[in-house]
Coordinates of N, CA and C in Angstrom, one line a residue:
M241 N -34.8 198.5 170.5 CA -33.6 198.0 169.7 C -32.4 198.9 170.1
P242 N -31.2 198.2 170.2 CA -30.0 199.0 170.6 C -29.7 200.1 169.5
D243 N -29.0 201.1 170.0 CA -28.6 202.2 169.1 C -27.6 201.8 168.1
F244 N -26.7 200.9 168.4 CA -25.6 200.6 167.4 C -26.1 199.7 166.2
I245 N -27.3 199.2 166.3 CA -27.9 198.4 165.2 C -28.9 199.3 164.5
Q246 N -28.5 199.8 163.3 CA -29.4 200.6 162.6 C -29.8 200.0 161.2
L247 N -31.0 199.6 161.1 CA -31.4 199.0 159.9 C -32.0 200.1 159.0
P248 N -31.8 200.0 157.7 CA -32.3 201.0 156.8 C -33.9 201.0 156.8
S249 N -34.5 202.1 156.6 CA -35.9 202.2 156.5 C -36.5 201.5 155.3
I250 N -35.7 201.5 154.2 CA -36.1 200.8 153.0 C -35.1 199.7 152.8
F251 N -35.6 198.5 152.8 CA -34.7 197.3 152.7 C -34.8 196.7 151.3
P252 N -33.6 196.6 150.6 CA -33.6 196.1 149.2 C -33.8 194.6 149.1
L253 N -35.0 194.1 149.5 CA -35.3 192.7 149.5 C -35.2 192.1 148.1
G254 N -35.7 192.9 147.1 CA -35.6 192.4 145.8 C -34.2 192.1 145.3
A255 N -33.3 193.0 145.6 CA -31.9 192.8 145.2 C -31.3 191.6 145.9
I256 N -31.6 191.4 147.2 CA -31.1 190.3 147.9 C -31.7 189.0 147.3
L257 N -32.9 189.0 147.0 CA -33.5 187.7 146.5 C -33.0 187.4 145.1
F258 N -32.8 188.5 144.3 CA -32.2 188.3 143.0 C -30.7 187.8 143.1
N259 N -30.0 188.2 144.1 CA -28.7 187.7 144.3 C -28.7 186.2 144.7
F260 N -29.7 185.8 145.5 CA -29.8 184.3 145.8 C -30.2 183.6 144.5
L261 N -31.1 184.2 143.7 CA -31.5 183.6 142.4 C -30.3 183.4 141.5
F262 N -29.4 184.4 141.5 CA -28.2 184.3 140.6 C -27.3 183.2 141.1
F263 N -27.2 183.1 142.4 CA -26.4 182.0 143.0 C -27.0 180.6 142.6
T264 N -28.3 180.5 142.7 CA -28.9 179.2 142.3 C -28.8 178.9 140.8
V265 N -28.6 179.9 140.0 CA -28.3 179.7 138.6 C -26.9 179.4 138.3
A266 N -26.0 180.2 138.9 CA -24.5 180.1 138.6 C -23.9 178.8 139.2
I267 N -24.2 178.5 140.4 CA -23.6 177.3 141.1 C -23.8 176.0 140.3
P268 N -25.0 175.6 139.9 CA -25.1 174.4 139.2 C -24.5 174.4 137.8
I269 N -24.5 175.6 137.1 CA -23.9 175.6 135.8 C -22.4 175.5 135.9
E270 N -21.8 176.2 136.9 CA -20.3 176.1 137.0 C -19.9 174.7 137.6
A271 N -20.7 174.1 138.4 CA -20.4 172.8 139.0 C -20.4 171.8 137.8
Y272 N -21.4 171.9 136.9 CA -21.5 171.0 135.8 C -20.2 171.1 134.9
I273 N -19.8 172.3 134.6 CA -18.7 172.6 133.8 C -17.4 172.0 134.5
L274 N -17.2 172.3 135.8 CA -16.1 171.7 136.5 C -16.1 170.2 136.5
N275 N -17.2 169.6 136.6 CA -17.4 168.2 136.6 C -17.0 167.6 135.2
Y276 N -17.5 168.3 134.2 CA -17.4 167.8 132.8 C -16.0 168.0 132.3
R277 N -15.4 169.2 132.5 CA -14.2 169.5 131.9 C -12.9 169.1 132.7
L278 N -13.0 169.3 134.0 CA -11.9 169.0 134.8 C -11.9 167.6 135.5
R279 N -13.0 166.9 135.2 CA -13.2 165.5 135.7 C -13.2 165.4 137.2
F280 N -13.7 166.4 137.9 CA -13.9 166.3 139.3 C -15.1 165.4 139.5
D281 N -15.2 164.8 140.7 CA -16.5 164.1 141.0 C -17.5 165.2 141.3
K282 N -18.8 164.8 141.3 CA -19.9 165.8 141.5 C -19.8 166.5 142.8
R283 N -19.5 165.8 143.8 CA -19.5 166.5 145.2 C -18.3 167.5 145.2
T284 N -17.2 167.2 144.6 CA -16.1 168.1 144.6 C -16.4 169.3 143.7
S285 N -16.9 169.1 142.6 CA -17.2 170.2 141.7 C -18.3 171.1 142.3
I286 N -19.3 170.6 143.0 CA -20.3 171.4 143.6 C -19.6 172.2 144.7
F287 N -18.8 171.6 145.5 CA -18.1 172.3 146.6 C -17.2 173.4 146.0
Y288 N -16.4 173.2 145.0 CA -15.6 174.2 144.4 C -16.5 175.4 143.9
S289 N -17.6 175.0 143.2 CA -18.5 176.0 142.6 C -19.1 176.9 143.7
I290 N -19.6 176.3 144.8 CA -20.2 177.0 145.9 C -19.1 177.9 146.5
F291 N -17.9 177.4 146.7 CA -16.8 178.2 147.3 C -16.5 179.4 146.5
I292 N -16.2 179.2 145.2 CA -15.8 180.3 144.4 C -16.9 181.3 144.2
N293 N -18.2 180.9 144.1 CA -19.3 181.8 143.8 C -19.6 182.6 145.1
L294 N -19.7 182.0 146.2 CA -20.0 182.7 147.5 C -18.9 183.7 147.8
F295 N -17.6 183.2 147.7 CA -16.5 184.1 148.0 C -16.5 185.3 147.1
S296 N -16.7 185.0 145.8 CA -16.6 186.2 144.8 C -17.9 187.1 145.0
G297 N -19.0 186.5 145.5 CA -20.1 187.3 145.8 C -19.9 188.2 146.9
V298 N -19.2 187.7 148.0 CA -18.9 188.6 149.1 C -17.9 189.7 148.7
V299 N -16.9 189.3 147.9 CA -15.9 190.3 147.5 C -16.6 191.4 146.6
G300 N -17.6 190.9 145.8 CA -18.3 191.9 144.9 C -19.1 192.8 145.8
W301 N -19.8 192.3 146.8 CA -20.6 193.2 147.7 C -19.7 194.2 148.4
I302 N -18.6 193.7 148.9 CA -17.6 194.6 149.6 C -17.1 195.7 148.6
A303 N -16.8 195.3 147.4 CA -16.4 196.3 146.4 C -17.5 197.3 146.1
F304 N -18.7 196.8 146.0 CA -19.9 197.7 145.8 C -20.0 198.7 146.9
F305 N -19.9 198.2 148.2 CA -20.1 199.1 149.3 C -18.9 200.1 149.5
L306 N -17.8 199.7 149.0 CA -16.6 200.7 149.0 C -16.7 201.7 147.9
I307 N -17.3 201.3 146.7 CA -17.4 202.2 145.6 C -18.6 203.1 145.7
E308 N -19.7 202.6 146.2 CA -21.0 203.4 146.2 C -20.9 204.7 146.9
P309 N -20.2 204.9 148.0 CA -20.2 206.3 148.6 C -19.4 207.3 147.7
R310 N -18.6 206.8 146.8 CA -17.8 207.7 146.0 C -18.5 208.1 144.7
L311 N -19.7 207.6 144.5 CA -20.4 208.0 143.3 C -21.0 209.4 143.5
S312 N -21.2 210.0 142.3 CA -21.9 211.4 142.4 C -23.3 211.2 142.7
T313 N -24.0 212.3 143.1 CA -25.4 212.2 143.4 C -26.2 211.7 142.3
E314 N -25.9 212.1 141.1 CA -26.7 211.7 139.9 C -26.5 210.2 139.7
Q315 N -25.3 209.7 139.8 CA -25.0 208.3 139.7 C -25.7 207.4 140.7
R316 N -25.7 208.0 142.0 CA -26.4 207.3 143.0 C -27.9 207.2 142.8
S317 N -28.5 208.3 142.3 CA -29.9 208.2 142.0 C -30.2 207.2 140.9
E318 N -29.4 207.1 139.9 CA -29.6 206.1 138.9 C -29.5 204.7 139.4
L319 N -28.5 204.5 140.3 CA -28.4 203.2 140.9 C -29.6 202.8 141.8
I320 N -30.0 203.8 142.6 CA -31.2 203.5 143.4 C -32.5 203.3 142.6
N321 N -32.6 204.1 141.5 CA -33.8 203.8 140.6 C -33.7 202.4 140.0
Y322 N -32.5 201.9 139.6 CA -32.5 200.6 139.1 C -32.7 199.5 140.1
V323 N -32.1 199.7 141.3 CA -32.2 198.6 142.3 C -33.6 198.5 142.8
F324 N -34.3 199.7 143.1 CA -35.6 199.6 143.7 C -36.7 199.6 142.7
F325 N -36.6 200.3 141.5 CA -37.7 200.4 140.6 C -37.4 199.7 139.2
N326 N -36.2 199.2 139.0 CA -35.9 198.5 137.8 C -36.0 199.4 136.5
R327 N -35.6 200.6 136.7 CA -35.6 201.5 135.5 C -34.5 202.6 135.7
F328 N -34.2 203.2 134.6 CA -33.2 204.3 134.6 C -33.9 205.5 134.1
T329 N -33.5 206.7 134.6 CA -34.1 207.9 134.2 C -33.5 208.5 133.0
Q330 N -32.2 208.2 132.8 CA -31.4 208.8 131.7 C -30.8 207.6 130.9
Q331 N -31.6 206.8 130.2 CA -31.1 205.6 129.6 C -30.0 205.8 128.5
N332 N -30.1 206.9 127.7 CA -29.1 207.1 126.7 C -27.7 207.4 127.3
I333 N -27.7 208.0 128.5 CA -26.4 208.3 129.1 C -25.8 207.1 129.9
V334 N -26.7 206.3 130.5 CA -26.3 205.3 131.4 C -25.9 204.0 130.7
L335 N -26.6 203.6 129.6 CA -26.3 202.4 128.9 C -24.9 202.1 128.5
P336 N -24.1 203.1 127.9 CA -22.7 202.8 127.6 C -21.9 202.5 128.9
Y337 N -22.2 203.1 130.0 CA -21.5 202.9 131.3 C -21.9 201.5 131.8
I338 N -23.1 201.1 131.6 CA -23.5 199.7 132.1 C -22.7 198.7 131.3
F339 N -22.6 198.8 130.0 CA -21.8 197.9 129.2 C -20.4 197.8 129.7
M340 N -19.8 198.9 129.9 CA -18.4 199.0 130.3 C -18.2 198.4 131.7
I341 N -19.1 198.7 132.6 CA -19.1 198.1 134.0 C -19.3 196.6 134.0
A342 N -20.2 196.2 133.1 CA -20.5 194.7 133.0 C -19.3 194.0 132.6
L343 N -18.5 194.5 131.6 CA -17.3 193.9 131.1 C -16.3 193.8 132.2
I344 N -16.1 194.9 133.0 CA -15.2 195.0 134.1 C -15.5 194.0 135.1
I345 N -16.8 193.9 135.5 CA -17.3 193.0 136.5 C -17.1 191.5 136.0
F346 N -17.3 191.3 134.8 CA -17.2 189.9 134.3 C -15.7 189.5 134.4
F347 N -14.8 190.3 133.9 CA -13.4 189.9 133.9 C -12.8 189.9 135.3
A348 N -13.2 190.8 136.2 CA -12.8 190.8 137.6 C -13.3 189.6 138.3
T349 N -14.5 189.2 138.1 CA -15.1 188.0 138.7 C -14.3 186.7 138.1
F350 N -14.1 186.7 136.8 CA -13.4 185.6 136.2 C -12.0 185.4 136.8
F351 N -11.2 186.5 136.9 CA -9.9 186.3 137.5 C -9.9 186.0 139.0
L352 N -10.9 186.5 139.7 CA -11.1 186.1 141.1 C -11.4 184.7 141.2
K353 N -12.4 184.2 140.4 CA -12.8 182.8 140.5 C -11.6 181.9 140.1
Y354 N -10.9 182.3 139.1 CA -9.7 181.5 138.6 C -8.7 181.4 139.8
G355 N -8.4 182.5 140.4 CA -7.5 182.4 141.5 C -8.0 181.6 142.7
L356 N -9.3 181.8 143.0 CA -9.9 181.0 144.1 C -9.9 179.5 143.8
L357 N -10.2 179.2 142.5 CA -10.2 177.7 142.2 C -8.7 177.2 142.2
Q358 N -7.8 177.9 141.8 CA -6.4 177.5 141.9 C -6.0 177.3 143.4
V359 N -6.4 178.2 144.3 CA -6.1 178.1 145.7 C -6.8 176.8 146.3
A360 N -8.0 176.7 145.9 CA -8.8 175.5 146.4 C -8.2 174.2 146.0
I361 N -7.9 174.1 144.7 CA -7.3 172.9 144.2 C -6.0 172.6 144.9
F362 N -5.2 173.6 145.0 CA -3.8 173.4 145.6 C -3.9 173.1 147.1
S363 N -4.8 173.7 147.8 CA -4.9 173.5 149.3 C -5.7 172.3 149.7
L364 N -6.6 171.8 148.8 CA -7.4 170.7 149.2 C -7.0 169.4 148.5
R365 N -5.9 169.3 147.9 CA -5.4 168.1 147.3 C -4.8 167.2 148.4
E366 N -4.8 165.9 148.1 CA -4.2 165.0 149.1 C -2.7 165.1 149.2
P367 N -2.2 164.9 150.4 CA -0.7 165.0 150.5 C 0.1 164.0 149.7
S368 N -0.5 162.9 149.4 CA 0.2 161.8 148.6 C 0.3 162.3 147.1
E369 N -0.6 163.2 146.7 CA -0.5 163.7 145.3 C 0.7 164.6 145.1
S370 N 1.2 165.2 146.1 CA 2.3 166.2 145.9 C 3.6 165.6 145.7
K371 N 3.9 164.4 146.1 CA 5.2 163.8 145.9 C 5.2 162.4 145.3
P372 N 5.1 162.4 143.9 CA 5.1 161.1 143.3 C 6.5 160.5 143.3
E373 N 6.5 159.2 143.2 CA 7.8 158.4 143.2 C 8.5 158.7 141.9
P374 N 9.9 158.7 142.0 CA 10.7 159.0 140.8 C 10.5 157.9 139.8
L375 N 10.5 158.3 138.5 CA 10.3 157.3 137.4 C 11.5 157.3 136.6
P376 N 11.7 156.2 135.8 CA 12.9 156.1 134.9 C 12.7 157.3 133.9
Y377 N 13.9 157.6 133.3 CA 14.0 158.7 132.4 C 13.0 158.6 131.2
T378 N 12.9 157.5 130.5 CA 12.0 157.4 129.3 C 10.6 157.4 129.7
Q379 N 10.2 156.9 130.9 CA 8.9 157.0 131.3 C 8.5 158.4 131.7
R380 N 9.5 159.1 132.3 CA 9.2 160.5 132.7 C 8.9 161.4 131.5
R381 N 9.7 161.1 130.4 CA 9.5 161.9 129.2 C 8.2 161.6 128.6
S382 N 7.7 160.4 128.5 CA 6.4 160.1 127.9 C 5.3 160.7 128.8
N383 N 5.5 160.6 130.2 CA 4.5 161.2 131.1 C 4.4 162.7 130.9
R384 N 5.5 163.4 130.7 CA 5.5 164.8 130.4 C 4.6 165.1 129.2
R385 N 4.9 164.4 128.2 CA 4.1 164.6 126.9 C 2.6 164.4 127.2
N386 N 2.3 163.3 127.9 CA 0.9 163.0 128.2 C 0.3 164.1 129.1
L387 N 1.0 164.5 130.1 CA 0.5 165.5 131.0 C 0.3 166.8 130.2
R388 N 1.2 167.2 129.3 CA 1.1 168.4 128.6 C -0.2 168.3 127.7
L389 N -0.4 167.2 127.1 CA -1.6 167.0 126.3 C -2.9 167.1 127.1
R390 N -2.8 166.5 128.3 CA -4.0 166.5 129.2 C -4.3 167.9 129.7
L391 N -3.2 168.6 130.0 CA -3.4 170.0 130.5 C -4.0 170.9 129.4
Q392 N -3.6 170.7 128.2 CA -4.1 171.5 127.1 C -5.6 171.2 126.9
K393 N -6.0 170.0 127.1 CA -7.5 169.7 127.0 C -8.3 170.2 128.1
T394 N -7.7 170.2 129.3 CA -8.5 170.5 130.5 C -7.9 171.6 131.3
S395 N -7.6 172.7 130.7 CA -7.0 173.8 131.4 C -7.9 174.5 132.4
V396 N -7.4 174.7 133.6 CA -8.3 175.3 134.6 C -8.7 176.7 134.2
F397 N -7.7 177.4 133.5 CA -8.0 178.8 133.0 C -9.2 178.8 132.1
T398 N -9.1 178.0 131.0 CA -10.2 178.0 130.0 C -11.5 177.4 130.6
T399 N -11.4 176.5 131.5 CA -12.6 175.9 132.1 C -13.3 177.0 133.0
T400 N -12.5 177.7 133.7 CA -13.1 178.8 134.6 C -13.7 179.9 133.7
L401 N -13.0 180.2 132.6 CA -13.6 181.2 131.7 C -14.9 180.7 131.1
F402 N -14.9 179.5 130.7 CA -16.1 178.9 130.1 C -17.3 178.8 131.1
A403 N -17.0 178.4 132.3 CA -18.0 178.3 133.4 C -18.5 179.6 133.7
N404 N -17.6 180.6 133.9 CA -18.1 182.0 134.2 C -18.9 182.6 133.1
A405 N -18.5 182.4 131.9 CA -19.3 182.9 130.7 C -20.7 182.3 130.7
L406 N -20.8 181.0 130.9 CA -22.1 180.3 130.9 C -23.0 180.8 132.0
S407 N -22.4 180.9 133.2 CA -23.2 181.4 134.3 C -23.6 182.8 134.1
Y408 N -22.8 183.6 133.6 CA -23.2 185.0 133.3 C -24.2 185.1 132.2
A409 N -24.2 184.2 131.2 CA -25.2 184.1 130.2 C -26.6 183.7 130.8
G410 N -26.6 182.8 131.8 CA -27.8 182.5 132.5 C -28.4 183.6 133.3
I411 N -27.5 184.4 134.0 CA -27.9 185.5 134.8 C -28.4 186.6 133.8
L412 N -27.7 186.8 132.7 CA -28.2 187.8 131.7 C -29.5 187.5 131.2
G413 N -29.8 186.2 131.0 CA -31.1 185.8 130.5 C -32.2 186.1 131.6
I414 N -31.9 185.9 132.9 CA -32.8 186.3 133.9 C -33.1 187.8 133.9
L415 N -32.0 188.6 133.8 CA -32.1 190.0 133.8 C -32.9 190.5 132.6
L416 N -32.7 189.9 131.4 CA -33.5 190.3 130.3 C -34.9 189.9 130.5
F417 N -35.2 188.8 131.0 CA -36.6 188.4 131.3 C -37.2 189.4 132.3
R418 N -36.5 189.8 133.3 CA -36.9 190.7 134.3 C -37.2 192.1 133.6
G419 N -36.4 192.5 132.7 CA -36.6 193.8 132.0 C -37.8 193.7 131.0
L420 N -38.0 192.5 130.4 CA -39.2 192.4 129.5 C -40.5 192.4 130.2
F421 N -40.5 191.8 131.3 CA -41.8 191.6 132.1 C -41.6 192.2 133.5
P422 N -41.7 193.5 133.6 CA -41.5 194.2 134.9 C -42.6 193.8 135.8
M423 N -42.3 193.8 137.1 CA -43.3 193.5 138.1 C -44.2 194.6 138.6
N424 N -44.0 195.8 138.0 CA -44.8 197.0 138.4 C -46.2 196.9 137.9

C-alpha cells in the first residue's frame, strides 16, 4: 500500500453505520414534512431532504475533525470511550456538556439546513416563476394579502425547524434505545 494512504488501525465502523442509520431516519421524516407543509411533490421534497441532510452531515464531520484535535486529553478519551465503547468514564462531569453540545449542534444544524433549503429553493426554481406578469392594482393588493396568509401558514423557517426537531427526535430515540440495550 502506498505511504501517503494511511488507514487507522482501529476503524470506527459502528459510528459510520450509525451515521447511515441516522440519515435513513432523518431523510424520510424531513421529506414528509417538506411534502406536507410546503406542498412540494414527493420527488422534490425527497431531493431537498437528501441535499440538506447530506450537506449538513459533511459540514458536521468537517467541524468535528477541526474541533477534535483541539480537545484536551481527558475530553478526547471520553469521546473515544463513547464512540468505540458506548460509555463514559466520568458521567457526572460529562452529561451537562453533552446537553449543551447537543443544543448547539441542533441549532447549528437547523440554521444550516434552513440556509441550504433557501438556496436550493431559490436556485432550483423555474425561470418563469421569477418574473410574473404585471397585475392591475386591486388584484395585486388582494394577491399580497393571500400571499402573506399563505406564507404565514407554510413558512420555510418553521417548516425547517419542525422537520429538524422531528428528525432529531427520531435519532434521539435510536440513541436511547442503543443506550438501554448495549451490544456488549
